[in-house]
Each structure stands twice: as C-alpha cells, then as structure tokens.
Amino acid sequence: MTITDPSTRGASELDASRTADPDTSLWRRAAAGEREAFGALFERHAEALWNHCYRLTGSWALAEDITSATFLTAWAKVGGITLVRESALPWLYAVAGNIVRTENRRTARFARAVRRLPEDGTAEDHAEAVAHRVDVDRRTREVATAVARLPRAEREAVELCLLGELSTVDAATLLGIAEASVRARLSRARGRLRTLLEVTP
Amino acid sequence: MTEDWTPPLPPRRELPDAVRARLRARVLGPDHRAPSWLGSGTPLAVAAAVALLVACAAVLMPIGRTVQPGAGVSLRQEESPLDRCWAAVVAAGRTADYPPRASWRIGARFGEVAPIVVAIRTSGRPVLCETTLTAVTVSDPTAPDPGGDGAPLALLATSAGSLGGVVGSRWAAMTVRTADQAPVRPFAVVDGVWLVPTPVARARELPSAQLIGPRREASTTPPVTQDEPVSVLGPGVAVVDRPAATGQRTSPEGRFLGTCIAQSTRPVPDPLSWTAGAMTPSTGDTLVLARSGTALAECAARERDGRSTYEFRVVSPSVVHDRPVRYLRTYRCREGTWVVGVVRGVYATMTVGPPGGGTATEVPLSGGTFALRISDETGDGGPGTLPRGLRVRLLGALEGPYEGELAAS
C-alpha cells in the first residue's frame, strides 16, 4: 500500500483538473449526457474524494460508500449545476459533507429496521495490521467528531480547507462568501478544535 | 500559533485498484442510466437512490472492507477460522476450485465457539464457511451469481443452524422464513452476500425469504418488500476435521441429554459429541450441563400444560476458562432451586459451605460441572437467586487448594 505525501496529493489532483480537459468542460459534456465525460471526472477525483470522505468519517468502509453516493449525486445534479471554479472537487467535497451529516441523522432510524452487524464481525486475519489501523482510524474519528461539533459556518470551512486541503479562495467561491470570512471562520474553528481535541498550546 | 495549527490528519492513501473498481461499478456500472433531465423515459432516481445507499452504508458492515474499530474489536491473536476453512478445502482436494487462500478476508463473522460462521471475501466469488467443534463446511465457490435482481440462494445451510448465501446486490436487507414460518429478524445484505446472525432451526427447510429494499430507493419512501423462494445449494466441502468421541447416552443424565438434544428448538452443533455433566432432578423441569472437549453447553426442559419444550445452548467460552469456579445460573424446578456451574478441569473435589460459616457439603463434580440445591428463600435477589457468601473449596492433585466465594459475577 502506498502512502502518498499529504502535502501534495490534494494539490496534484487539483492541478490535473486544470490541465488538458478542464473539469468545467467535462462537467458540461456530462450534463449533455456524455457518460465518458462523467467517467473522466470520476477517474480524476475518486481518490481525493475517497480520502476526504475518510477524514470526514474515520472509516474506510463508509468512505467508500459516501464516495460512490457523492458521485451518484453529482450525476443526478450535473445538469443543474454550473461549476464556479475550474475544479469540481470543492463541490464534491461539499456534497460529501452533506451526505455524511444526513447519514449521521438517519443512522439511528434505519438501524431500528435493519439489524446492525456487530462491530467485531469483520476483521482481517492479521492482528498487527488491524491494531495499526485501529489507532489511525480512532484518531481520525476523533477529529471528525470534533469537526462535526463546530458551528455550521466553521465546520464547512474546516471540512473544505483543513480536511480537504482546498485553498481559502476555492472555499470562499464555493460558499459564496469573502475569502477573509473563510479565514476568520478557520481561525475560530482552529481554536475550538484545539480545545475539543485537548491539544496543549 | 493557532493560525498554523491543523488537527492531526491521516496521510492520504493511494486508491487501491479493488476499491476503485468497486466504486466505478457502483457509479458507472451497468445500472447507471441516463440522467433524468434528458427525458429518456427511463429516469434515473439517483437522488432517491443515494439516500438509502448511504443509510445502508451506515448500518452495514461491508464484506471484506476495513473494519470500523470500536470496543468490540478483538486484537487478540486467535486461530483464524479462515485457516481451518482452507485446511478443509485442502483436505478435500478442492483447492483448484477455490480462490487462493491469500485473497481470503473475513467479511462478517458470527458465533463464539460452535458454530462459527464467516462470510469470506475472496478474489473470486464469495465463500461462506462454518466451523463447529468437529467439522468444517465450506460453500461451493462455483455457485451461480444471482445478478442484480436475483432471488436468494442459500450457499450454506447446516444442521448446526448456519445460514447464508447470495442475493441480488440491489437488496439492502432481508429476512428468511423457516419451515416453521417463523421469520428471522431482518439482517443486512452487503455486496449481495447475506448471513443470518443467529443459528436457525431447520436451516435447510426454507420456503421463502422477504427481500427489503431495493438499495437505491428514496429514503422518504418506505422500503419495499418482495417475497422470493430460497434455493438451497449443497456445500462445496464438508469435512470432519476434529473427530470427537461419542457422548454416552446410557446414564440417566446421558439419556436426558440425548432427548434434549434431539428435541431442542434450537439447532445443536455436533450433537453426538456432547457428554452429560451435572443435572438437576429429572422430573418435570430439568437442566443438564454438557461438555464436548473444552466446550460447555446446557440443555433445559420446561414442562407447560403437560408438554415439554427443550432448548440447547452453548455457553460462551470465556465463562468456562477464566476462573477456578464459575456460577452459571440458578434453575427452579419441582424439587427446588438449583445452582449450576463449572470448575476448572484441574480440580477433582468441591465443597460448599453456607454463608457465615457452618458445615461444608461435598458437591459432586461431573466433567467439571456441578449442580447444587439451595434454599428457595435464601437468594439475595429474591427467591431462586444465588445466595451471597457461599464458600467454595476446590482441591486437585496437581493444583493447590482454592478457596473463594461462589459469586454471580
């Protein structure tokens, strides 16, 4: 399994979308019903979105399902959405965040109808790998939980800029607010998160 | 400093090919239709689909995917049931028919001792496997794929009550109806694989299943249900890999155990291997403990309106091994209230004294199990409960004496 450089991975995804066939072009073609164009968007952004969904949930299993759900939502809405930036990634990140929140609200209700498989019901047969993964997943889930407790405006900024590693400019455009507002929200959110995560200054 | 601070985040990972392939199949696969705004006449209810898909994702433990860690995750090194299942495949000479062992991953697992049933994700078709105290049963990997809308196939249906199979992947959940028409509580379908979480009586006699979903349906509309017959397929491999001596059925305890096993309303794994242990008086309501190797079980009869019902239950292995003496339960019958329990195998004799001192009584041990009559009125939690302060002394040839209190926990 390859671990990529966290500082560059998101950037390279964005850069790729700004080269040969920009997202805006692919998005327009997908809106016209061209499946290949939507497929190209999928291939371009699946990895970044999958990683982002993991950071939102702390679960690779949920990340996979939410990634697919996000793309299905995109396919459903591509005809009615116009990208305001060159990359579709900020919009996909925002949709994923909404799906995670919807899923969190719905879980309890659905669980009453469908029996939940026990948490110890699945495990690969390598305890060492499981132990390492448990640590990483637990840390990620703690962050995700803390982010979910932020006020909505701050949460949106954090999900896009801190978890998604988007620029404040892209986030501001997507959220329809000034870049300075995004920076202010991030500043307040950082303070709250440090408290929530009990980080010593 | 706060401006530079970021929460601890995991490094990004390269998207594994297998995950990308699954995502691609879901997003761009054959089920993918033209967007609804094109007016194709076959509108894609994607928005509706998403809701249930996500809802399902929240409650299903996907087959073969990374586990969600939690308090229930065991990190102990245990014998993997996969190894035993694969060994059975090897012993049967069927390795060429199964996906390679290296690709096997546990997707779901139920049971602690017998039966243990696992759904296995492989590089090919999914495989289901049951292990009991003596035997291994592995599903046939060449069973047909039911396809997206297909009716359920039971790939594993055993006398020990394990039941699972495959069904069209569009279904989110299902339940099964046994020959007794007693529906099992709904359970999840994950990637087209289903596995009943608890043993099912008469598992091979399944008239029908009720499918719940489909997965891609609006969350605002109730899930639809659809009744389908269940086809039960034979296993690919069935091997007795740990043969056990047949438990005797000639003593009163043995005869009662034989009757209880034969008429149990719950399925009994390895029915011949159980040897009777301690038993309460055999009139009316009766309980007998049973051993098979290190495993422990109880079988109880209840008499109501002149008719007896029998129930066999395997006891959790952690109860058996973790203490010198372990109280299991009290059992009220016509002759009074009895305390039953188990001691470690290293002890040969047991005496029990009343609370606060007094003459101790020797309690016979049978296969490390005991049944002790107590006063109906002495229980601290009310009549029929375990009295506090019962003093236990255990002696063994190779172990020093143990003295302690018989406690409920």
XYZ file of C-alpha atoms in Angstrom:
610
model
C 0.000 0.000 0.000
C 1.413 3.337 -0.981
C 1.164 6.302 1.346
C 1.290 9.488 -0.620
C 2.602 12.806 0.541
C -0.245 14.570 2.287
C 1.079 17.962 1.413
C 0.984 17.429 -2.301
C -1.688 14.899 -3.059
C -4.682 17.176 -2.998
C -2.791 19.797 -4.981
C -1.878 17.364 -7.712
C -5.476 16.328 -8.018
C -6.465 19.926 -8.496
C -3.661 20.566 -10.914
C -4.681 17.619 -13.012
C -8.139 19.044 -13.343
C -6.739 22.275 -14.662
C -4.762 20.758 -17.491
C -5.778 19.006 -20.659
C -9.523 18.711 -20.272
C -10.704 21.005 -17.500
C -13.448 19.942 -15.159
C -15.731 22.651 -16.455
C -15.579 21.152 -19.915
C -16.112 17.627 -18.685
C -18.944 18.814 -16.479
C -20.725 20.467 -19.418
C -20.336 17.353 -21.533
C -21.616 15.188 -18.685
C -24.593 17.493 -18.367
C -25.318 16.801 -22.012
C -25.470 13.109 -21.192
C -21.952 12.108 -22.142
C -21.100 9.261 -19.827
C -17.459 9.200 -20.817
C -17.046 12.748 -19.600
C -18.567 11.905 -16.257
C -16.353 8.847 -16.146
C -13.317 11.065 -16.640
C -14.420 13.234 -13.742
C -14.803 10.134 -11.648
C -11.369 8.799 -12.512
C -9.812 12.181 -11.824
C -11.329 12.845 -8.433
C -12.213 9.459 -6.949
C -9.003 9.151 -4.965
C -9.104 12.647 -3.487
C -12.775 12.321 -2.632
C -12.270 8.887 -1.091
C -9.522 10.251 1.158
C -11.652 13.239 2.058
C -14.582 11.010 2.996
C -12.292 9.002 5.244
C -11.272 12.154 7.043
C -14.936 13.009 7.473
C -15.813 9.630 8.952
C -12.729 7.783 10.195
C -13.919 4.714 8.364
C -12.653 3.489 5.018
C -15.799 1.437 4.623
C -18.032 4.457 4.993
C -15.627 6.494 2.888
C -16.157 4.115 0.015
C -19.915 4.250 0.243
C -20.051 8.005 0.642
C -17.682 8.459 -2.265
C -19.993 6.484 -4.515
C -23.023 8.296 -3.127
C -21.364 11.637 -3.832
C -20.680 10.739 -7.435
C -24.211 9.455 -7.859
C -25.483 12.756 -6.509
C -23.205 14.552 -8.941
C -24.573 12.513 -11.817
C -28.089 13.366 -10.726
C -27.369 17.060 -10.425
C -24.807 17.671 -13.125
C -27.441 19.092 -15.438
C -28.498 21.719 -12.954
C -25.167 22.784 -11.525
C -22.654 25.137 -13.057
C -19.162 24.965 -11.719
C -17.980 28.323 -10.488
C -14.354 27.251 -10.307
C -12.315 25.166 -12.666
C -12.265 22.148 -10.399
C -15.275 20.054 -9.438
C -13.509 18.925 -6.313
C -14.753 21.666 -3.935
C -18.322 20.948 -4.932
C -17.810 17.216 -4.492
C -16.304 17.832 -1.057
C -19.297 19.908 -0.044
C -21.739 17.249 -1.233
C -19.825 14.569 0.659
C -20.027 16.659 3.817
C -23.779 16.993 3.421
C -24.186 13.271 2.859
C -22.182 12.468 5.970
C -24.419 14.720 8.051
C -27.567 13.245 6.520
C -26.244 9.767 7.134
C -25.487 10.570 10.752
C -29.046 11.698 11.320
C -30.547 8.740 9.546
C -28.463 6.002 11.070
C -30.439 5.559 14.237
C -33.747 5.378 12.425
C -32.614 2.883 9.840
C -30.846 0.768 12.408
C -34.154 0.002 14.002
C -35.327 -1.619 10.817
C -32.201 -3.436 9.780
C -30.122 -5.299 12.266
C -26.646 -3.947 12.572
C -23.875 -6.409 12.128
C -21.666 -6.496 15.197
C -18.601 -4.330 15.187
C -16.407 -7.285 15.838
C -17.987 -9.041 12.934
C -15.344 -8.147 10.456
C -11.665 -8.270 10.831
C -8.860 -9.200 8.595
C -6.797 -12.008 9.896
C -3.697 -10.008 10.676
C -3.892 -8.592 14.163
C -0.915 -6.295 13.762
C -2.370 -4.599 10.721
C -5.693 -4.306 12.480
C -4.074 -2.729 15.535
C -2.295 -0.088 13.483
C -5.406 0.668 11.540
C -7.452 0.939 14.688
C -5.126 3.634 16.023
C -5.265 5.681 12.847
C -8.992 5.266 12.469
C -9.617 6.205 16.072
C -7.602 9.406 15.765
C -9.339 10.288 12.538
C -12.724 9.610 14.043
C -11.928 11.854 17.000
C -11.103 14.676 14.624
C -14.223 14.031 12.560
C -16.351 14.065 15.684
C -14.825 17.325 16.849
C -15.361 18.907 13.435
C -18.983 17.795 13.454
C -19.495 19.671 16.719
C -18.403 23.007 15.252
C -20.947 25.664 14.278
C -22.066 25.110 10.729
C -20.173 28.017 9.163
C -16.915 26.988 10.797
C -17.499 23.334 10.071
C -17.920 23.995 6.369
C -14.707 25.951 6.243
C -12.803 23.298 8.154
C -14.097 20.468 6.018
C -13.068 22.217 2.846
C -9.791 23.827 3.881
C -8.347 21.726 6.693
C -9.663 18.274 5.897
C -9.958 18.788 2.149
C -6.850 20.971 1.842
C -8.552 23.329 -0.562
C -7.467 26.928 -0.799
C -9.418 29.583 1.037
C -10.144 31.136 -2.340
C -11.817 27.992 -3.641
C -13.734 27.582 -0.419
C -14.877 31.195 -0.450
C -16.122 30.873 -4.002
C -17.987 27.693 -3.232
C -19.539 29.084 -0.068
C -20.329 32.425 -1.685
C -18.529 34.488 0.928
C -15.417 36.616 1.060
C -12.086 34.943 1.452
C -11.482 36.957 4.605
C -14.596 35.411 6.090
C -13.282 31.950 5.377
C -10.020 32.834 7.085
C -11.879 34.190 10.094
C -14.001 31.071 10.341
C -10.926 28.892 10.123
C -9.235 30.874 12.862
C -12.158 30.484 15.220
C -12.555 26.837 14.290
C -8.906 26.085 14.995
C -9.303 27.425 18.499
C -12.382 25.363 19.153
C -10.875 22.242 17.670
C -7.762 22.560 19.788
C -9.974 22.699 22.834
C -12.151 19.831 21.693
C -9.153 17.691 20.874
C -7.407 18.769 24.082
C -4.295 19.931 22.315
C -1.862 21.666 24.637
C -0.856 25.094 23.218
C 0.383 29.630 16.777
C -3.286 28.796 16.379
C -3.203 30.048 12.771
C -0.685 27.360 11.881
C -2.267 24.575 13.822
C -4.091 21.813 11.988
C -5.813 18.827 13.505
C -3.936 15.534 13.282
C -4.927 14.083 9.934
C -4.112 10.748 8.393
C -1.956 10.766 5.291
C -3.794 10.400 2.050
C -3.676 6.942 0.562
C -3.476 5.813 -2.977
C -6.855 4.478 -4.024
C -6.473 0.688 -4.242
C -7.392 -0.788 -7.575
C -10.017 -3.010 -5.987
C -11.718 -0.059 -4.305
C -11.593 1.979 -7.484
C -13.128 -0.929 -9.361
C -15.959 -1.229 -6.860
C -16.605 2.494 -6.930
C -16.518 2.503 -10.701
C -19.003 -0.348 -10.832
C -21.372 1.461 -8.489
C -21.071 4.861 -10.098
C -20.603 3.997 -13.742
C -21.713 0.376 -13.828
C -24.436 -1.272 -15.861
C -27.126 0.029 -13.508
C -26.165 3.553 -14.439
C -28.735 5.092 -16.709
C -29.087 8.386 -18.484
C -29.763 11.457 -16.352
C -33.422 12.212 -15.846
C -33.260 15.677 -17.333
C -32.559 14.173 -20.735
C -36.118 12.879 -20.810
C -35.094 9.434 -21.862
C -38.215 7.865 -20.483
C -36.194 5.861 -18.005
C -35.303 8.497 -15.464
C -32.549 7.746 -13.056
C -33.717 8.067 -9.488
C -30.242 8.760 -8.296
C -31.177 11.295 -5.668
C -33.580 8.769 -4.297
C -31.006 6.069 -4.590
C -28.379 7.953 -2.704
C -30.360 8.291 0.449
C -30.928 4.632 1.088
C -27.496 3.737 -0.177
C -25.949 5.987 2.408
C -28.350 4.907 5.084
C -27.453 1.328 4.413
C -23.790 2.113 4.440
C -24.147 3.407 7.934
C -25.513 0.226 9.350
C -23.919 -2.463 7.269
C -20.540 -3.936 7.867
C -19.345 -4.231 4.319
C -17.952 -7.565 3.326
C -14.209 -7.542 3.331
C -13.755 -3.863 3.892
C -11.779 -2.208 6.577
C -13.266 -2.761 9.986
C -14.759 0.108 11.933
C -12.809 -0.090 15.155
C -14.622 0.007 18.378
C -14.803 -1.554 21.755
C -15.853 -4.847 20.267
C -12.805 -5.268 18.092
C -10.650 -8.057 19.371
C -6.958 -7.680 18.753
C -6.055 -10.995 20.273
C -4.173 -13.458 18.184
C -6.620 -16.253 17.665
C -6.746 -19.110 15.295
C -8.362 -17.693 12.250
C -11.400 -19.629 11.111
C -10.111 -18.932 7.621
C -7.162 -21.248 8.230
C -9.427 -24.043 9.346
C -11.762 -23.487 6.418
C -8.875 -23.516 3.967
C -7.411 -26.629 5.598
C -10.732 -28.342 4.951
C -10.577 -27.308 1.303
C -7.064 -28.727 1.101
C -8.102 -31.941 2.833
C -10.930 -32.355 0.352
C -8.562 -31.833 -2.576
C -10.584 -28.898 -3.854
C -8.007 -26.111 -3.811
C -8.213 -25.719 -7.567
C -11.902 -24.878 -7.278
C -11.485 -22.100 -4.732
C -9.904 -18.648 -4.949
C -6.390 -18.635 -3.475
C -6.147 -18.507 0.309
C -4.056 -15.334 0.162
C -7.065 -13.450 -1.138
C -9.399 -14.542 1.661
C -10.591 -11.908 4.095
C -13.277 -12.184 6.727
C -16.233 -10.020 5.845
C -18.576 -10.963 8.648
C -18.358 -13.423 11.492
C -20.920 -14.765 13.931
C -20.604 -17.162 16.823
C -18.014 -17.751 19.510
C -17.423 -21.465 19.673
C -19.882 -23.581 17.727
C -20.966 -22.852 15.196
C -18.720 -20.077 13.980
C -19.804 -18.863 10.588
C -17.887 -16.468 8.405
C -18.552 -14.734 5.124
C -15.313 -14.593 3.203
C -14.423 -12.077 0.580
C -12.078 -13.544 -1.999
C -10.557 -12.606 -5.295
C -13.401 -14.539 -6.887
C -16.864 -15.408 -5.741
C -17.706 -15.013 -2.045
C -17.337 -18.079 0.158
C -19.197 -18.929 3.339
C -17.746 -21.267 5.916
C -18.968 -22.829 9.132
C -16.731 -24.382 11.761
C -18.060 -26.410 14.663
C -16.308 -28.414 17.352
C -15.724 -31.288 14.985
C -16.413 -30.237 11.417
C -15.996 -27.634 8.715
C -18.462 -26.849 5.956
C -17.468 -24.582 3.082
C -19.840 -23.287 0.427
C -19.454 -24.116 -3.223
C -17.480 -21.338 -4.948
C -18.938 -22.242 -8.313
C -22.491 -21.386 -7.289
C -24.210 -19.104 -9.782
C -24.260 -15.357 -9.352
C -27.864 -14.273 -8.774
C -27.246 -10.958 -10.511
C -28.549 -7.571 -9.524
C -32.178 -8.559 -9.063
C -31.728 -12.244 -8.421
C -33.578 -14.355 -5.898
C -31.659 -15.574 -2.865
C -29.522 -18.680 -2.964
C -28.532 -20.364 0.295
C -24.927 -21.445 -0.152
C -24.563 -22.550 3.443
C -27.412 -24.215 5.311
C -26.306 -26.618 8.008
C -27.768 -28.701 10.773
C -25.877 -26.505 13.247
C -28.063 -23.637 12.092
C -25.668 -21.626 9.956
C -27.449 -19.997 7.087
C -26.173 -17.617 4.459
C -25.829 -17.078 0.770
C -26.077 -14.624 -2.042
C -28.856 -12.488 -3.452
C -29.203 -9.703 -5.954
C -26.984 -6.874 -4.809
C -29.729 -4.303 -5.212
C -31.341 -5.514 -1.988
C -30.427 -3.779 1.239
C -31.725 -6.282 3.756
C -33.773 -9.411 4.007
C -35.314 -11.871 6.349
C -35.962 -15.572 5.965
C -38.867 -17.738 6.921
C -38.086 -21.219 8.104
C -40.179 -24.311 7.714
C -41.950 -23.293 10.904
C -42.902 -19.989 9.264
C -41.052 -18.153 11.993
C -39.415 -15.136 10.369
C -35.890 -14.328 11.446
C -35.210 -10.759 12.459
C -34.178 -8.668 9.418
C -30.478 -8.630 8.641
C -28.303 -6.784 6.195
C -27.292 -7.723 2.689
C -23.789 -6.497 1.932
C -22.430 -6.629 -1.587
C -25.007 -9.257 -2.414
C -23.998 -11.555 0.460
C -26.307 -12.373 3.346
C -25.654 -14.184 6.574
C -28.184 -14.838 9.309
C -26.650 -13.590 12.569
C -28.011 -16.373 14.762
C -28.358 -20.116 14.234
C -31.582 -21.070 12.521
C -33.516 -24.222 13.284
C -34.181 -26.418 10.260
C -31.981 -24.192 8.165
C -32.255 -26.387 5.107
C -36.025 -26.061 5.003
C -36.524 -22.518 3.801
C -39.659 -21.869 1.821
C -39.064 -18.197 1.290
C -37.227 -15.009 2.025
C -38.504 -11.488 2.184
C -36.206 -9.039 0.455
C -36.151 -5.457 1.712
C -35.090 -2.531 -0.374
C -34.130 -2.060 -3.049
C -30.928 -0.335 -2.045
C -31.498 2.519 -4.470
C -34.785 3.812 -3.211
C -35.806 7.119 -1.757
C -35.296 7.357 1.968
C -38.544 9.242 2.238
C -40.481 6.287 0.950
C -40.696 3.121 2.982
C -38.550 0.246 1.767
C -40.426 -2.146 -0.461
C -40.511 -5.829 0.267
C -40.621 -8.749 -2.081
C -41.122 -12.400 -1.253
C -38.923 -14.857 -3.067
C -38.277 -18.566 -2.715
C -34.872 -19.626 -1.428
C -32.943 -22.252 -3.302
C -30.663 -24.242 -1.015
C -27.470 -25.453 -2.624
C -25.203 -28.186 -1.341
C -21.846 -27.326 0.200
C -18.603 -27.458 -1.717
C -16.674 -29.082 1.115
C -17.858 -30.822 4.285
C -15.096 -32.323 6.406
C -14.935 -33.758 9.917
C -11.518 -32.438 10.860
C -11.644 -32.867 14.643
C -13.412 -36.141 15.323
C -14.672 -36.493 18.875
C -15.759 -39.479 20.912
C -19.488 -40.043 21.028
C -21.015 -38.953 24.305
C -22.625 -41.745 26.319
C -26.402 -41.858 26.410
C -26.895 -44.751 28.837
C -26.860 -42.995 32.216
C -29.934 -41.008 33.316
C -28.062 -37.799 32.528
C -26.955 -39.167 29.174
C -30.459 -40.296 28.253
C -31.933 -36.964 29.177
C -29.241 -35.134 27.228
C -29.946 -37.287 24.188
C -33.648 -36.485 24.361
C -32.986 -32.818 24.963
C -30.615 -32.551 22.008
C -32.948 -34.435 19.715
C -35.902 -32.246 20.564
C -34.194 -28.907 21.070
C -35.971 -25.988 19.493
C -32.561 -24.517 18.745
C -30.081 -26.205 16.432
C -27.373 -28.244 18.151
C -23.836 -28.290 16.770
C -22.044 -31.645 16.857
C -24.940 -33.373 18.622
C -23.185 -36.713 19.175
C -20.075 -35.210 20.734
C -21.703 -33.847 23.888
C -21.246 -35.741 27.145
C -23.652 -35.179 30.001
C -22.396 -33.435 33.116
C -24.250 -32.389 36.235
C -28.036 -32.434 36.113
C -30.905 -31.243 38.259
C -33.531 -33.880 39.214
C -35.068 -35.389 36.112
C -38.710 -34.798 36.804
C -40.554 -32.031 35.069
C -38.328 -29.033 34.500
C -34.788 -30.300 34.173
C -31.416 -28.876 33.225
C -28.289 -30.782 32.306
C -24.846 -29.400 31.593
C -22.789 -30.957 28.822
C -19.173 -30.941 27.716
C -17.549 -31.509 24.377
C -13.820 -31.101 24.774
C -13.392 -27.762 26.475
C -16.768 -26.501 25.265
C -19.686 -26.245 27.666
C -23.401 -26.262 26.991
C -26.659 -26.527 28.845
C -29.843 -28.195 27.766
C -33.041 -27.438 29.624
C -36.540 -28.861 29.577
C -39.583 -26.858 30.583
C -42.915 -28.500 31.144
C -46.039 -26.486 30.399
C -49.556 -27.838 30.088
C -48.250 -31.375 30.074
C -45.913 -30.681 27.185
C -42.129 -30.340 27.413
C -40.027 -27.983 25.363
C -36.277 -28.391 25.116
C -33.597 -25.834 24.463
C -29.882 -26.414 23.939
C -27.435 -23.545 24.329
C -23.655 -23.407 24.021
C -22.078 -21.375 26.815
C -19.600 -18.639 25.990
C -16.033 -19.997 26.207
C -14.896 -17.057 28.315
C -17.232 -18.237 31.055
C -15.648 -21.663 31.129
C -11.984 -20.849 31.414
C -11.360 -17.625 33.193
C -11.932 -18.589 36.861
C -11.427 -21.579 39.178
C -15.172 -21.762 39.728
C -17.903 -20.118 37.787
C -21.562 -19.792 38.617
C -23.704 -20.175 35.522
C -27.287 -19.815 36.624
C -29.966 -20.911 39.035
C -32.680 -23.211 37.832
C -36.012 -23.635 39.588
C -37.775 -26.925 39.251
C -40.269 -29.007 41.153
C -37.669 -30.202 43.656
C -36.411 -26.733 44.467
C -33.871 -24.250 43.251
C -30.506 -25.377 41.957
C -27.261 -23.552 41.282
C -25.287 -24.904 38.356
C -21.751 -24.027 37.392
C -18.371 -25.192 36.240
C -14.908 -25.515 37.756
C -11.542 -25.714 36.106
C -10.599 -29.158 34.968
C -7.628 -29.322 37.345
C -9.933 -29.688 40.339
C -11.345 -33.047 41.393
C -13.383 -32.284 44.510
C -15.552 -29.408 45.579
C -17.124 -28.485 48.891
C -19.543 -25.654 49.509
C -20.235 -24.089 52.906
C -23.147 -21.884 53.888
C -22.745 -18.132 54.339
C -21.300 -17.129 57.666
C -19.728 -20.490 58.458
C -21.100 -23.933 59.172
C -20.563 -27.398 57.867
C -19.477 -27.617 54.264
C -21.054 -30.129 51.910
C -19.248 -32.016 49.195
C -20.734 -31.305 45.796
C -20.187 -33.967 43.130
C -18.356 -32.822 40.022
C -19.259 -34.357 36.691
C -16.960 -33.370 33.874
C -16.066 -30.281 35.875
C -19.694 -29.240 36.245
C -21.867 -29.164 39.348
C -25.496 -28.768 40.385
C -26.127 -27.639 43.945
C -29.519 -27.342 45.573
C -30.119 -24.185 47.587
C -32.965 -22.988 49.730
C -35.714 -21.356 47.730
C -35.785 -18.452 50.128
C -32.127 -17.605 50.555
C -31.382 -15.702 47.392
C -30.352 -12.101 47.945
C -32.035 -11.035 44.764
C -35.247 -12.784 45.751
C -36.377 -16.394 45.736
C -34.479 -18.504 43.278
C -31.419 -16.289 43.074
C -27.864 -17.051 44.130
C -27.290 -16.515 47.870
C -24.386 -14.291 48.783
C -21.448 -15.727 50.710
C -21.440 -19.376 49.652
C -17.918 -20.612 50.455
C -16.275 -22.824 47.854
C -13.206 -25.001 48.380
C -11.632 -26.836 45.463
C -8.942 -29.495 45.592
C -6.897 -31.013 42.816
C -3.964 -33.371 42.632
C -1.794 -31.032 40.590
C -3.139 -27.743 41.809
C -3.095 -26.099 45.225
C -6.412 -25.735 47.039
C -8.658 -22.866 46.073
C -10.967 -21.127 48.482
C -13.343 -18.404 47.488
C -16.910 -17.280 47.238
C -19.366 -18.506 44.660
C -20.380 -15.239 43.128
C -22.705 -14.275 40.367
C -20.098 -12.224 38.547
